[in-house]
Coordinates of C-alpha atoms in Angstrom, one line a residue:
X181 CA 113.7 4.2 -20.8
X182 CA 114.2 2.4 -23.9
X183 CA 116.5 -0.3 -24.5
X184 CA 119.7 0.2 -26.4
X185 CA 120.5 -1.5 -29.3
X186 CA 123.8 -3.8 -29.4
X187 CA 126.4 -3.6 -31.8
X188 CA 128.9 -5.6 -32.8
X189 CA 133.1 -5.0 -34.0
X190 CA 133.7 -6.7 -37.1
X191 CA 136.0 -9.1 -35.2
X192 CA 132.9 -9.9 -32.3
X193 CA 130.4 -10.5 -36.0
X194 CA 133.3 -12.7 -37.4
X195 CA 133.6 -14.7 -34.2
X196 CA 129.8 -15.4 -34.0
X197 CA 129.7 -16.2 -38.0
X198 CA 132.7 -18.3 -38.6
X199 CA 134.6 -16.3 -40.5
X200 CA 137.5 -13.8 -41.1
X201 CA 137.3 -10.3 -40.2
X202 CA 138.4 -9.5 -43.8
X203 CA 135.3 -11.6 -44.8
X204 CA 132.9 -9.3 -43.1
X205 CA 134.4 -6.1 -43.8
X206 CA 133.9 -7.3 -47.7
X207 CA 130.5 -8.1 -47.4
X208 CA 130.0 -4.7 -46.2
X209 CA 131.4 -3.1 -48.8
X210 CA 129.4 -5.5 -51.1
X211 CA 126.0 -4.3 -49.7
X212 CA 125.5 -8.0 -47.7
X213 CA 125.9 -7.1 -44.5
X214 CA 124.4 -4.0 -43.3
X215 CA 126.7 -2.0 -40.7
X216 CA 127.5 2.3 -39.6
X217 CA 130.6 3.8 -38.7
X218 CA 130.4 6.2 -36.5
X219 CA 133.6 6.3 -35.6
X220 CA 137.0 4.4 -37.0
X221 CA 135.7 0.9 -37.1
X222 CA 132.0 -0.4 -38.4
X223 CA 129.9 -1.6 -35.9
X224 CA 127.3 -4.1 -36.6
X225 CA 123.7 -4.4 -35.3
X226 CA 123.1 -7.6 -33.4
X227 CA 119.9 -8.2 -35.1
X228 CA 121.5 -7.7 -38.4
X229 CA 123.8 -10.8 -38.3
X230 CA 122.8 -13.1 -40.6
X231 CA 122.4 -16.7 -39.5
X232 CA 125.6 -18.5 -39.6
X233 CA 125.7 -20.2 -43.4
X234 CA 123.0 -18.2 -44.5
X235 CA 123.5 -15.3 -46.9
X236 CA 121.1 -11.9 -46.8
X237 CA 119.7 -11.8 -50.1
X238 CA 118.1 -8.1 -50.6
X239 CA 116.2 -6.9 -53.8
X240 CA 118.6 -4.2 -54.8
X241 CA 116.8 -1.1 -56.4
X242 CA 119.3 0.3 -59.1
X243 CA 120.5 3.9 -58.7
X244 CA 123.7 4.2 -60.1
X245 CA 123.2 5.2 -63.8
X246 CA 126.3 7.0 -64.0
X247 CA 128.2 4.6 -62.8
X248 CA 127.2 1.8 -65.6
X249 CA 123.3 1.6 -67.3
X250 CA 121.3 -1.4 -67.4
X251 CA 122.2 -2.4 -70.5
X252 CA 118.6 -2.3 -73.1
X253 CA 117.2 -5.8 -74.1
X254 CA 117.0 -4.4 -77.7
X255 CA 121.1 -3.9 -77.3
X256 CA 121.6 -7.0 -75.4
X257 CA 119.5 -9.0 -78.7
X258 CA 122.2 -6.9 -81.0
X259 CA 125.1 -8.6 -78.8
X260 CA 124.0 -11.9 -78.9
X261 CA 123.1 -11.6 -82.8
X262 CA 126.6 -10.8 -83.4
X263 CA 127.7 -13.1 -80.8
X264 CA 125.8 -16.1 -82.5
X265 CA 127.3 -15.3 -86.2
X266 CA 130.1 -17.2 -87.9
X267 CA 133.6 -17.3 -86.7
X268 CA 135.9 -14.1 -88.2
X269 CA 138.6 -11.5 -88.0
X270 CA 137.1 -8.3 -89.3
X271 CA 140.1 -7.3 -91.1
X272 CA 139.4 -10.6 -93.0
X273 CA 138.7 -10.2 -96.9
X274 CA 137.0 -13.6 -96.7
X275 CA 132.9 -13.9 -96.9
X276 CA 132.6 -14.1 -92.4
X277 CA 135.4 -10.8 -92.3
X278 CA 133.5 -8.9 -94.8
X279 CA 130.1 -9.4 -93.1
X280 CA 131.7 -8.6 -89.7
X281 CA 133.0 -5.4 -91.5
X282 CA 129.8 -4.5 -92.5
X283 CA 128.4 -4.8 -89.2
X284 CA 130.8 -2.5 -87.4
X285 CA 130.1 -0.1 -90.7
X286 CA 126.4 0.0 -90.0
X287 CA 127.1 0.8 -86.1
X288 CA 129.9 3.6 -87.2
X289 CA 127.2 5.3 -88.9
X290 CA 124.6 5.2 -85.9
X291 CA 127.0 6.6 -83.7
X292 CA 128.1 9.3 -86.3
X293 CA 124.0 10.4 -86.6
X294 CA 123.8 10.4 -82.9
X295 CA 126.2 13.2 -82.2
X296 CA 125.9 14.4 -85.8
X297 CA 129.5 14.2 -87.3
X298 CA 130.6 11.7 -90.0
X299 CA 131.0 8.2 -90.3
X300 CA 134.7 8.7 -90.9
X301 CA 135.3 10.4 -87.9
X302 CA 134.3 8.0 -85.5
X303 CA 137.2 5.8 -84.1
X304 CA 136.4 2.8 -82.4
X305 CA 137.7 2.0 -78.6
X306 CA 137.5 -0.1 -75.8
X307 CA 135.6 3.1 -73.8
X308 CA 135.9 6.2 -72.9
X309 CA 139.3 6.4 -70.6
X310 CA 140.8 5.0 -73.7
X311 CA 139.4 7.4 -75.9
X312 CA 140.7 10.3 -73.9
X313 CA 143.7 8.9 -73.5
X314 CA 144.1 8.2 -77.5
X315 CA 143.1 12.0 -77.8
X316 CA 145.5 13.3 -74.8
X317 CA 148.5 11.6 -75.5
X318 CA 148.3 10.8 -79.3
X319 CA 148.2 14.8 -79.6
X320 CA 151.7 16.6 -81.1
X321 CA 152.3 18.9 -78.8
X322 CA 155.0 21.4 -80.7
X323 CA 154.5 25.0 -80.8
X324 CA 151.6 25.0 -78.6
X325 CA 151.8 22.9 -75.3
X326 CA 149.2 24.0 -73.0
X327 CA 146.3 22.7 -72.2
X328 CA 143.2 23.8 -70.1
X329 CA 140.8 21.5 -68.3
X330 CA 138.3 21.9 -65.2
X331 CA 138.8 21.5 -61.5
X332 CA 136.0 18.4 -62.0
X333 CA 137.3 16.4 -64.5
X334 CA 137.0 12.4 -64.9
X335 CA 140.4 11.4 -63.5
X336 CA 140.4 9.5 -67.3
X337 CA 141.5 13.2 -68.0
X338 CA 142.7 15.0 -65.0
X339 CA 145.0 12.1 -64.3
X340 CA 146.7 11.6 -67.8
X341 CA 147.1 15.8 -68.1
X342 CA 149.1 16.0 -64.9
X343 CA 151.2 13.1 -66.1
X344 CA 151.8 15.0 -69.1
X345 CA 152.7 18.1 -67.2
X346 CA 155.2 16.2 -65.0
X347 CA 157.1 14.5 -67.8
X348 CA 157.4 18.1 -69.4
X349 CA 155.4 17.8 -72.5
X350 CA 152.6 20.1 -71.4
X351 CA 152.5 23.3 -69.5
X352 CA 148.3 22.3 -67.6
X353 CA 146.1 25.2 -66.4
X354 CA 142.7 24.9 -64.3
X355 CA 139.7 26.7 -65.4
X356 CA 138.1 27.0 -61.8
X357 CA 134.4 26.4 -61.8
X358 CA 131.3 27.8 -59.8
X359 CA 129.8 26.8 -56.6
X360 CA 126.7 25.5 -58.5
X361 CA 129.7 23.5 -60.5
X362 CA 129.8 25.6 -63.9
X363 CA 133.4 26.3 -65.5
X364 CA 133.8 29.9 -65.2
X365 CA 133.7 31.4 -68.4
X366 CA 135.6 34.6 -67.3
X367 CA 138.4 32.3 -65.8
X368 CA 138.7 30.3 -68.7
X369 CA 138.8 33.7 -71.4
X370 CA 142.0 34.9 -69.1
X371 CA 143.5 31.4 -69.0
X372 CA 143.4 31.7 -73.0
X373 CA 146.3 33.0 -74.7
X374 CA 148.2 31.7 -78.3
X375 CA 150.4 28.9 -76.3
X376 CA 146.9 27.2 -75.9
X377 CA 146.9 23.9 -78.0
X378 CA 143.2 22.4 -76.5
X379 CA 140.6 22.6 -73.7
X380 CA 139.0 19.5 -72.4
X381 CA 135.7 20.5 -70.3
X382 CA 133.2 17.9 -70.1
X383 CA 129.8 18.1 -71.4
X384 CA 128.0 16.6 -68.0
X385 CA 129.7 16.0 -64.7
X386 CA 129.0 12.7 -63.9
X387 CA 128.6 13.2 -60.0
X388 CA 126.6 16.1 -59.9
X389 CA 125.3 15.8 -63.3
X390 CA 125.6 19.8 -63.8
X391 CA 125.7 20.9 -67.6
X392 CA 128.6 22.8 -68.9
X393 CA 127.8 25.7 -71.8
X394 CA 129.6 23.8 -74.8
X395 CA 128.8 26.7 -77.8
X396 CA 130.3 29.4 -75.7
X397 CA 133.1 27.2 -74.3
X398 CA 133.9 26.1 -78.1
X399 CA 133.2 29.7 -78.9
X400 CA 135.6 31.1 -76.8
X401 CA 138.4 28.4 -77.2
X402 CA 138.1 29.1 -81.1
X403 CA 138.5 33.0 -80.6
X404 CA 142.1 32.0 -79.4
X405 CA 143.3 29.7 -82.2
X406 CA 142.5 26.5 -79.8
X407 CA 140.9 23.1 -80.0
X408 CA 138.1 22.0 -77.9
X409 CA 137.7 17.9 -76.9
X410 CA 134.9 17.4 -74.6
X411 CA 134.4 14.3 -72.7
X412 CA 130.4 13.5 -73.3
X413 CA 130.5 9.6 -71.7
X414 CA 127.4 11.3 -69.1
X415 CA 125.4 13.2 -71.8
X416 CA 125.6 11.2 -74.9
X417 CA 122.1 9.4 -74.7
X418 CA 121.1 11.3 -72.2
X419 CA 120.1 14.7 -73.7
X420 CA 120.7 15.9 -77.9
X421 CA 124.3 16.7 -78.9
X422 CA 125.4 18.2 -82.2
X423 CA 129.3 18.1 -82.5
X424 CA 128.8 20.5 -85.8
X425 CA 126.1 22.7 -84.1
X426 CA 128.3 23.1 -80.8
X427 CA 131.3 23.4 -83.0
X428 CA 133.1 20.8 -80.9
X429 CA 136.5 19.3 -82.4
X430 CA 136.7 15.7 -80.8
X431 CA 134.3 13.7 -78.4
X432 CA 134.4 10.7 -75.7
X433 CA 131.7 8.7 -75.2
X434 CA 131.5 5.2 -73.9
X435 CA 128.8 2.4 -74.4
X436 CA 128.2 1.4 -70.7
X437 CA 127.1 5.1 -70.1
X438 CA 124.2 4.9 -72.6
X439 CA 122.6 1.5 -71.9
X440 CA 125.2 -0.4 -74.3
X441 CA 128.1 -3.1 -73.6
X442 CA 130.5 -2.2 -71.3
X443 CA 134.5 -2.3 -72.6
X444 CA 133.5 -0.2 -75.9
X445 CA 133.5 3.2 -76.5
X446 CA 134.4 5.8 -79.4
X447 CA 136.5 8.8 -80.0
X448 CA 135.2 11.4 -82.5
X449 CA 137.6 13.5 -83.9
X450 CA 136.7 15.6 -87.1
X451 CA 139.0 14.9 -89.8
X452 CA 141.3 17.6 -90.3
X453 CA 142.7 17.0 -86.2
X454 CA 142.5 13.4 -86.7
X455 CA 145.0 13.7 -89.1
X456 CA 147.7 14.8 -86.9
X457 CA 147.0 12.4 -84.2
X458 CA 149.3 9.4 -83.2
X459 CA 148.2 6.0 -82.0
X460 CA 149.1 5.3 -78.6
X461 CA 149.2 1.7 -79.2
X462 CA 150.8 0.4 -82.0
X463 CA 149.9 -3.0 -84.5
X464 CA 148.0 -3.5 -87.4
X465 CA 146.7 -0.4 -88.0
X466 CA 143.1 -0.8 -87.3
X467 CA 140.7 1.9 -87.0
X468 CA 142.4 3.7 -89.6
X469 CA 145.8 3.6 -87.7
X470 CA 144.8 5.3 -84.7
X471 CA 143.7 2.0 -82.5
X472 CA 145.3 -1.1 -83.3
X473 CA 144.1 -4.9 -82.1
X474 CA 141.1 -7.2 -83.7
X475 CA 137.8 -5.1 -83.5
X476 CA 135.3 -5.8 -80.5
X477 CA 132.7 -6.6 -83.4
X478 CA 129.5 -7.8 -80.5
X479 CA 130.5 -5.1 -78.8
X480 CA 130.7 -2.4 -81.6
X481 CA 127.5 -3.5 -82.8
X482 CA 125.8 -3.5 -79.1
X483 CA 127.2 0.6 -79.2
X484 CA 125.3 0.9 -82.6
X485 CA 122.1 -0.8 -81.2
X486 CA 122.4 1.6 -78.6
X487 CA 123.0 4.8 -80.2
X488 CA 119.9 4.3 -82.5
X489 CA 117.6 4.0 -79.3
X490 CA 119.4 7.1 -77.9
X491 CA 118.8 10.0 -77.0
X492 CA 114.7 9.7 -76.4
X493 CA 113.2 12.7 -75.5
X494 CA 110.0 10.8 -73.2
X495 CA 113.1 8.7 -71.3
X496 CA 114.7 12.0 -70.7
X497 CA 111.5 13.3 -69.4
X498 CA 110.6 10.1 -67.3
X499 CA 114.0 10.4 -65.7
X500 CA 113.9 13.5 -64.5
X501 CA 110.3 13.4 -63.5
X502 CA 111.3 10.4 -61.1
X503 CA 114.8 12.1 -60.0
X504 CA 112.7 15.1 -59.1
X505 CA 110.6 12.8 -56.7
X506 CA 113.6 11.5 -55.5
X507 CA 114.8 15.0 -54.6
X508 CA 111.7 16.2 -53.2
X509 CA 110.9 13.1 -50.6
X510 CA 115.0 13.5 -49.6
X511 CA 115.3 17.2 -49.7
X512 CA 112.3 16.9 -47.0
X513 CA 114.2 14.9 -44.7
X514 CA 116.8 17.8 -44.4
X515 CA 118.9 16.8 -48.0
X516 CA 120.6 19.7 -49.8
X517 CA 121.1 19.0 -53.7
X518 CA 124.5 20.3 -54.7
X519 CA 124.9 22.4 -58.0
X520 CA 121.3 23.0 -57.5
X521 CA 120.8 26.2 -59.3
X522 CA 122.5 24.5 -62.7
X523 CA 121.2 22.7 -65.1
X524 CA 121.5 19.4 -65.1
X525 CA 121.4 15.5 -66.6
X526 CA 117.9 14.7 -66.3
X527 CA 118.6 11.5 -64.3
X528 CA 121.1 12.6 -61.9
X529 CA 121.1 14.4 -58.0
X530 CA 123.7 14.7 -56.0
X531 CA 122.2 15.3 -52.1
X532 CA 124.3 16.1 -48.7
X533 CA 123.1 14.8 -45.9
X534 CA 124.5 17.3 -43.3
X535 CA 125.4 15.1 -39.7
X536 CA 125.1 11.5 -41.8
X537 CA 128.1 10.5 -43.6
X538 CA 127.5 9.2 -47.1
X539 CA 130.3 6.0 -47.0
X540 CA 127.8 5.4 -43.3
X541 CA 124.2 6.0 -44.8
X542 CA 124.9 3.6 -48.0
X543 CA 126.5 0.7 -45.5
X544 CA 123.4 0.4 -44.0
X545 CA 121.4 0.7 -47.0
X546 CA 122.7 -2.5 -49.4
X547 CA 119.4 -2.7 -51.2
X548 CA 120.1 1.0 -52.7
X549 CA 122.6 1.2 -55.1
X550 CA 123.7 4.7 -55.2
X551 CA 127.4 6.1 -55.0
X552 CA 129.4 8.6 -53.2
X553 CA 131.1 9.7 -56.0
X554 CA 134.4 9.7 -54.2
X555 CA 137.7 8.4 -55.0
X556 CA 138.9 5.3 -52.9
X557 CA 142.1 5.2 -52.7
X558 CA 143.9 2.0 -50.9
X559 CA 140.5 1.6 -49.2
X560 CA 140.7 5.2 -47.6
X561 CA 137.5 7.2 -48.9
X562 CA 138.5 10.7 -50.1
X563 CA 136.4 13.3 -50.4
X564 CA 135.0 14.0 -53.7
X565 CA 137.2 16.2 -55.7
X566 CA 134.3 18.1 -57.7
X567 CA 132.2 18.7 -54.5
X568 CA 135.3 20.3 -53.2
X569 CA 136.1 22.3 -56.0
X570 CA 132.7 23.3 -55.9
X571 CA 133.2 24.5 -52.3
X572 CA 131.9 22.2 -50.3
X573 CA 134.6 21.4 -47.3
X574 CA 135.3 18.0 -46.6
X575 CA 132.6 16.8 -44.3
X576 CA 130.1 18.5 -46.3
X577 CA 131.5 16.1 -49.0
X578 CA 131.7 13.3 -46.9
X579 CA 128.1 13.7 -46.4
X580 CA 126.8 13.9 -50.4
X581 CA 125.6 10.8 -52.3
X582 CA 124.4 11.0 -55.8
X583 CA 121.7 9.1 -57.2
X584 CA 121.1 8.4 -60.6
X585 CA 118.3 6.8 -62.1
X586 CA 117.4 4.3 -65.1
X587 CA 115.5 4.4 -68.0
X588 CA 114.1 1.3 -66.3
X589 CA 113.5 2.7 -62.8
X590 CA 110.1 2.6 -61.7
X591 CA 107.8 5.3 -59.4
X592 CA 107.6 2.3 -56.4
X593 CA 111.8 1.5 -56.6
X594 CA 111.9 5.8 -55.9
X595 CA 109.3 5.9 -52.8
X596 CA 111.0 2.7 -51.7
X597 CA 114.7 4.0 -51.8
X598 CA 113.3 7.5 -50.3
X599 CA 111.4 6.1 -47.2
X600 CA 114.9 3.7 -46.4
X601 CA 117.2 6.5 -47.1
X602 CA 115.2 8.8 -45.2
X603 CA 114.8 6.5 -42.1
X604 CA 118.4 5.7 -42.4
X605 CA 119.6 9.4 -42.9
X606 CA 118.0 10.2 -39.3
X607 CA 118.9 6.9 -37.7
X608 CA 122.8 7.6 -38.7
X609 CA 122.1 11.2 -37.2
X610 CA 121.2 9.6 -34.3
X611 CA 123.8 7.2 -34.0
X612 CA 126.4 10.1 -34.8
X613 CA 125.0 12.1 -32.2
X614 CA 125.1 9.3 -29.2
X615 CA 129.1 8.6 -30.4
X616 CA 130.3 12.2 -30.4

C-alpha cells in the first residue's frame, strides 16, 4: 500500500516558514507556491514547501496572450526612441512639440491602414476600457435610447451599459448567443426596432476566442437605422479587419492586446458619428476635443510600431498551428474545448477539465501562465460569465481555462505546459476524488 502524501493548511506552511498566513495565500495566487483546493481551504504538499528564506524560482512558460502580449522588441526599440528624444508637450508649437506631433501623426496613420479607416478618425486613448467608455457615455442619447450588446461582453462594456440603464439614460437589451458562443442573429433581428440607437458585439471573445459575423451583424443593424461599435482589442493584430469593408461605425482596440505598450489604446469612429460625440473628460481639447490631457507620445508611437507589424498572416498561422497542439495533447487527457464548432482567434482555446477545477489545476501549475477567464470579485472566484451564457453550468465553468499563445511561443514551451497540465489535470482528479 502506497504511502500518502502530507499536506499542509496554510496556517501549518506559515508556521514552518516564518511567515503570515496572508503571506502564503499571496504567493499562491502569485504562482510561487504551488498548492490544490479541494475543498474550502488550500492545502499544501509537504515536499512543496520551500526552504525557509529561500524563494521557488520557476521558468514560467507564457500563455496568457489575451490577457497582455509580450510586447515585440521592434515596438519596445520605438518606445525607447521616443523615450530618449528631447523634452516636450505635443501641443507645443515650439521645434521638440512639433516633432512630438509628427510622431504621434506618423502612428495615427499606421493604425488608420491597419483597420482601413482614416487618419482623422482615429482618436487616441489610454486603452480600450477607455475607448468604450468615450464611445458609451460620450454618445447623445435623444430620440433613440436603446442599446443592444451580447450576453459575453468585456465588462469594459457590459458594466458601463447597465450603469447607463440604471441611471435612466438607456433602455439595454441582450442579444443571447449560441452554445458554440455566436450572437444569435435571429435574436438580435427581433431585438431590432427604430428606438435602437447602437449595437456593441465584439469582434473576438477574448476567453473563448470565438469570432462574431461583423458584415451581417453591421448588415442587419443598418437595415434598422442603427449604429454598430465593435470592441476589436482581441482581433486587431490577430486576424485582417476592414472597418469600410465590414461597414463597421466605431472600433476599440488597445495596444497591450497586439504586442504594443500597455496604457494606450484608440477609438475609431468614422467622421460623421464622431461629430456628435461628447468627451467624457474635459481640458484642453486634445485629440480633437474628444480626449483631453498631454498625449502618451512613447506610448502612441509604440501603438504605431505595433500596428505596422500587425496583422501577419505566418504569425497567425504559427499560432494556431501551436494552439492546435496544445488542444490535441489536452483534449487527450479528457479536455473539452468550449465554442468548439466556431471559429475562432488563431491563438486562443478555452478547455474544461471535467472533475479538476481550473482556480485548483493553475495553483499547482505556477510555471504555466494561463487564466480562467473568470471574474474575481473580493477574492471569491465567479464563474465565467460567457461560459455560462454559453450554457455551461457553473462547475462546468469552474473547470475551463483558456490558453492563449504568443507570437513568441515555441513548439518545446507547448509539449512542456501539456505534459504538466496533463499530469496535474489527473493528479487534481485524484485528489478531488479522495476529498469527496
Amino acid at each position: 500500500m502506497s504511502e500518502q502524501p502530507e499536506y499542509l493548511t496554510t496556517e501549518e506552511a506559515a508556521d514552518i516558514l516564518k511567515v503570515s498566513s496572508k503571506t502564503v495565500i499571496r504567493w499562491i495566487h502569485a504562482g510561487r507556491l504551488r498548492a490544490c483546493k479541494p475543498g474550502r481551504g488550500w492545502r499544501i504538499l509537504v515536499d512543496d514547501l520551500p526552504l525557509p528564506g529561500h524563494e521557488q524560482r520557476v521558468e514560467v512558460i507564457y500563455l496568457d496572450d489575451n490577457g497582455s502580449n509580450p510586447m515585440d522588441p521592434i515596438v519596445r526599440d520605438a518606445v525607447v526612441e521616443a523615450l530618449n528624444d528631447p523634452p516636450a508637450n505635443a501641443s507645443a508649437v515650439h521645434a521638440n512639440g512639433m516633432g512630438a506631433q509628427y510622431r504621434i501623426e506618423i502612428a495615427r496613420e499606421s493604425i488608420a491602414e491597419l483597420v482601413d479607416a482614416r487618419a482623422s478618425e482615429v482618436v487616441f486613448t489610454a486603452g480600450a476600457t477607455e475607448a468604450n467608455n468615450l464611445f458609451l457615455r460620450g454618445f447623445p442619447y435623444r430620440e433613440r435610447s436603446t442599446v443592444i450588446a451580447s450576453a459575453t461582453e468585456h465588462s469594459s462594456i457590459a458594466n458601463p451599459l447597465r450603469a447607463l440603464a440604471d441611471e435612466g439614460r438607456i433602455e439595454l437589451r441582450i442579444a443571447p448567443v449560441s452554445s458554440s458562443g455566436v450572437v444569435d442573429l435571429d435574436a438580435l433581428t427581433e431585438l431590432l426596432d427604430d428606438s435602437v440607437v447602437f449595437v456593441s458585439i465584439a469582434a473576438a471573445n477574448s476567453e473563448t476566442g470565438v469570432l462574431n459575423p461583423l458584415e451581417l451583424i453591421a448588415e442587419c443593424t443598418h437595415a434598422a437605422g442603427a449604429i454598430f461599435h465593435s470592441d476589436a482589442t482581441q482581433l486587431v493584430g490577430r486576424l485582417p479587419l476592414s472597418m469600410r469593408d465590414q461597414d463597421i461605425d466605431a472600433l476599440s482596440l488597445s495596444g497591450h492586446k497586439m504586442c504594443g505598450p500597455q496604457g494606450i489604446g484608440a477609438l475609431i469612429v468614422n467622421r460623421r458619428l464622431r461629430r456628435r460625440l461628447a468627451p467624457i473628460v474635459s481640458g484642453g481639447g486634445h485629440e480633437g476635443g474628444l480626449r483631453s490631457g498631454s498625449s502618451n507620445v512613447a506610448g502612441i508611437v509604440g501603438l504605431g510600431a505595433a500596428a505596422r507589424i500587425a496583422a501577419d498572416p505566418d504569425a497567425a498561422e504559427r499560432m494556431r498551428d501551436l494552439r492546435d497542439q496544445l488542444t490535441a495533447n489536452l483534449v487527450a487527457s479528457g479536455g473539452a474545448v468550449n465554442g468548439a464548432s466556431a471559429e475562432r482567434l488563431p491563438n486562443t482555446v478555452n478547455l474544461r477539465f471535467p472533475g479538476a477545477p481550473g482556480d485548483v489545476v493553475l495553483a499547482r501549475t505556477p510555471h504555466i501562465a494561463a487564466s480562467l477567464g473568470s471574474a474575481c470579485n473580493a477574492g471569491a472566484i465567479e464563474p465565467s460569465p460567457t461560459l455560462l451564457a454559453m450554457g455551461l453550468h457553473r462547475t462546468g465553468a469552474q473547470e475551463s481555462i483558456r490558453f492563449s499563445v504568443t507570437r513568441f511561443t515555441t513548439e518545446a514551451e507547448i509539449a512542456a505546459a501539456s505534459d504538466a497540465i496533463a499530469t496535474t489535470v489527473a493528479e487534481v482528479r485524484q485528489l478531488t476524488k479522495e476529498v469527496a
